[in-house]
Amino acid sequence: VPETQRQRLFFALWPDASIREGIGAVRRNALGGVGRPIRPENLHLTLVFLGEVEPEGRMCAEAAAAAVRAPAFELRLDDLGWFRRSQIAWLGAAHLPRALEDLVNGLHDGLSHCGFPREERPFKAHVTLARKVRSAPSVVDFAPVPWLVQGFALVESIAQPQGVRYAPLAHWPLLPEG
Ligand code: 2AM
């Protein structure tokens, strides 16, 4: 397969404009200009990272996504944190909704039939706010961002001279809530 047909892909929750605005506001208030802020249009929550994928792998991943049956849910982004190893500051959810857990597990089940290796680290729902954050940001008060999640996306990571750009390629709706 020619290298040009491979794509760097991941499944993610893709925020709409108002959620994006809310997350960006938390980033500005809590971190200011610390590290390398993620551009607002790139903010997302990764569900499963696939890596470099060939066309057959992408087709298989899309079939796996279409087979997942999980309900819509509300995700409360109320937890600010920092990963020492990857030096990222993030906004996450203190409580992992059951539906989100089911969604991620459902994707992994389908993807295992496509030959993708299963992620060993436990899932931590987080939106990366800034990279190259060298020390733990100080604790601040902020208003949690309530996010009604009604679908998920397959996203391509595209390297560009100006920096990475994330392009949603396909979207699947979740089932009506409760
Ligand atoms: P991060 O924000 O915590 O770094 C695109 O690179 C997305 O996939 C990012 O949100 C990134 O998470 C996530 N991701 C998960 N595992 C990854 C890996 N092994 N390499 C690159 N990105 C990964």
Coordinates of C-alpha atoms and ligand atoms in Angstrom, one line a residue:
V1 CA 0.0 0.0 0.0
P2 CA 1.5 3.4 -1.0
E3 CA 2.4 5.5 2.0
T4 CA 0.1 8.3 0.7
Q5 CA -3.0 6.1 1.3
R6 CA -2.2 5.7 5.0
Q7 CA -3.9 8.1 7.4
R8 CA -3.3 8.8 11.1
L9 CA -6.7 8.3 12.7
F10 CA -8.4 8.3 16.0
F11 CA -12.0 8.2 17.3
A12 CA -13.0 11.2 19.4
L13 CA -15.8 13.2 20.9
W14 CA -15.9 16.3 18.8
P15 CA -17.3 19.4 20.5
D16 CA -19.7 21.8 18.9
A17 CA -19.0 25.6 18.8
S18 CA -20.4 26.4 22.2
I19 CA -18.7 23.5 24.0
R20 CA -15.5 24.5 22.2
E21 CA -15.9 28.0 23.5
G22 CA -16.5 26.8 27.1
I23 CA -13.4 24.6 27.0
G24 CA -11.3 27.4 25.5
A25 CA -12.5 29.7 28.3
V26 CA -11.4 27.3 31.0
R27 CA -8.0 26.9 29.2
R28 CA -7.5 30.7 29.2
N29 CA -8.6 31.2 32.8
A30 CA -6.8 28.3 34.3
L31 CA -3.6 28.2 32.2
G32 CA -3.3 31.5 30.5
G33 CA -0.4 31.2 28.1
V34 CA 1.3 28.3 29.8
G35 CA 2.8 25.7 27.5
R36 CA 1.6 25.4 23.9
P37 CA -2.2 25.9 23.9
I38 CA -4.2 23.6 21.6
R39 CA -5.9 25.7 18.9
P40 CA -9.6 26.0 19.6
E41 CA -10.6 24.2 16.4
N42 CA -8.4 21.3 17.4
L43 CA -10.0 20.7 20.9
H44 CA -11.4 17.2 21.3
L45 CA -11.7 14.1 23.5
T46 CA -10.0 11.0 22.2
L47 CA -11.9 7.7 22.6
V48 CA -9.4 5.4 20.8
F49 CA -6.2 6.2 19.1
L50 CA -5.7 4.1 16.0
G51 CA -2.3 5.3 14.6
E52 CA -1.3 5.0 11.0
V53 CA -4.1 3.1 9.2
E54 CA -4.4 1.7 5.7
P55 CA -7.6 1.9 3.7
E56 CA -8.8 -1.6 4.7
G57 CA -8.2 -0.8 8.3
R58 CA -10.2 2.4 8.0
M59 CA -13.1 0.5 6.4
C60 CA -13.0 -2.0 9.2
A61 CA -12.8 0.7 11.9
E62 CA -15.8 2.5 10.3
A63 CA -17.8 -0.8 10.4
A64 CA -16.9 -1.2 14.1
A65 CA -18.1 2.3 14.8
A66 CA -21.4 1.7 13.0
A67 CA -22.0 -1.4 15.1
V68 CA -21.6 0.3 18.5
R69 CA -24.8 0.8 20.3
A70 CA -24.5 3.2 23.2
P71 CA -26.9 5.9 24.5
A72 CA -26.3 9.7 24.4
F73 CA -25.0 11.0 27.8
E74 CA -24.0 14.1 29.6
L75 CA -20.3 14.6 30.3
R76 CA -19.4 17.1 33.0
L77 CA -16.0 18.5 32.3
D78 CA -15.1 19.5 35.9
D79 CA -11.6 18.2 36.5
L80 CA -8.4 20.0 35.6
G81 CA -5.2 17.9 35.6
W82 CA -1.7 17.4 34.3
F83 CA 0.1 14.3 33.0
R84 CA 3.7 14.5 34.0
R85 CA 4.8 11.9 31.4
S86 CA 3.3 13.6 28.4
Q87 CA 3.5 17.1 29.9
I88 CA 0.0 18.0 28.9
A89 CA -2.6 19.9 30.9
W90 CA -6.1 18.7 30.4
L91 CA -9.8 19.2 31.3
G92 CA -11.5 16.0 32.1
A93 CA -14.5 14.4 33.9
A94 CA -14.2 13.4 37.6
H95 CA -17.1 11.0 37.0
L96 CA -16.9 8.6 34.0
P97 CA -20.4 8.1 32.7
R98 CA -21.4 4.4 32.1
A99 CA -22.4 5.2 28.6
L100 CA -19.0 6.6 27.8
E101 CA -17.3 3.5 29.2
D102 CA -19.7 1.4 27.1
L103 CA -18.9 3.4 24.0
V104 CA -15.1 3.0 24.4
N105 CA -15.4 -0.7 25.2
G106 CA -17.8 -1.2 22.3
L107 CA -15.2 0.4 20.0
H108 CA -12.4 -1.7 21.3
D109 CA -14.4 -4.9 20.9
G110 CA -15.1 -4.1 17.2
L111 CA -11.6 -2.9 16.6
S112 CA -10.0 -6.0 18.0
H113 CA -11.5 -7.8 14.9
C114 CA -9.7 -5.3 12.7
G115 CA -6.3 -6.2 14.1
F116 CA -5.8 -3.1 16.1
P117 CA -3.9 -3.7 19.3
R118 CA -6.0 -3.0 22.4
E119 CA -4.9 0.0 24.5
E120 CA -3.6 -1.4 27.8
R121 CA -3.7 1.8 29.8
P122 CA -7.1 2.5 31.5
F123 CA -9.2 5.0 29.7
K124 CA -9.0 8.6 31.1
A125 CA -11.5 10.9 29.5
H126 CA -9.7 14.2 28.9
V127 CA -9.5 17.1 26.5
T128 CA -5.9 18.2 26.1
L129 CA -5.7 22.0 26.7
A130 CA -2.0 22.6 26.3
R131 CA 1.2 20.7 25.5
K132 CA 4.7 21.2 26.8
V133 CA 3.4 22.1 30.2
R134 CA 6.5 21.5 32.3
S135 CA 5.0 21.5 35.8
A136 CA 1.6 21.0 37.5
P137 CA -0.6 24.1 36.9
S138 CA -1.8 25.8 40.1
V139 CA -5.3 24.9 41.3
V140 CA -8.0 27.3 40.3
D141 CA -11.8 27.5 40.6
F142 CA -13.6 27.3 37.3
A143 CA -17.1 26.7 36.0
P144 CA -17.5 23.0 34.8
V145 CA -18.5 22.6 31.2
P146 CA -21.6 20.5 30.7
W147 CA -21.4 18.6 27.4
L148 CA -24.4 16.7 26.0
V149 CA -22.7 14.0 23.9
Q150 CA -24.9 12.8 21.1
G151 CA -22.4 11.2 18.7
F152 CA -18.7 10.5 18.0
A153 CA -16.3 11.0 15.1
L154 CA -13.5 9.4 13.2
V155 CA -10.8 12.1 13.0
E156 CA -7.7 12.4 10.9
S157 CA -4.5 14.0 12.3
I158 CA -2.9 16.0 9.5
A159 CA 0.7 17.3 9.9
Q160 CA 1.1 20.7 8.4
P161 CA 3.9 23.3 8.5
Q162 CA 1.8 25.5 10.8
G163 CA 1.1 22.6 13.1
V164 CA -1.2 19.6 13.3
R165 CA -4.8 19.9 12.1
Y166 CA -7.6 17.5 13.1
A167 CA -10.2 16.8 10.4
P168 CA -13.4 14.8 11.3
L169 CA -14.0 12.3 8.5
A170 CA -17.2 10.6 9.6
H171 CA -19.7 10.8 12.4
W172 CA -22.0 8.4 14.1
P173 CA -25.0 9.3 16.3
L174 CA -25.5 7.8 19.7
L175 CA -28.9 6.4 20.7
P176 CA -31.5 8.7 22.2
E177 CA -30.8 9.4 25.9
G178 CA -32.2 7.0 28.5
Ligands
2AM1 P1 -3.4 13.4 24.0 O1 -4.2 14.7 23.7 O2 -3.6 13.0 25.4 O3 -2.0 13.5 23.7 C1 -4.4 12.8 18.4 O4 -3.0 12.6 18.5 C2 -5.1 12.4 19.7 O5 -4.8 11.0 20.0 C3 -4.6 13.2 20.9 O6 -5.8 13.6 21.6 C4 -3.8 12.2 21.7 O7 -4.0 12.3 23.1 C5 -4.4 10.9 21.3 N1 -3.5 9.8 21.5 C6 -3.7 8.7 22.3 N2 -2.7 7.8 22.2 C7 -1.8 8.4 21.3 C8 -0.5 8.0 20.8 N3 0.1 6.8 21.2 N4 0.1 8.8 20.0 C9 -0.4 10.0 19.6 N5 -1.6 10.4 20.0 C10 -2.3 9.6 20.9

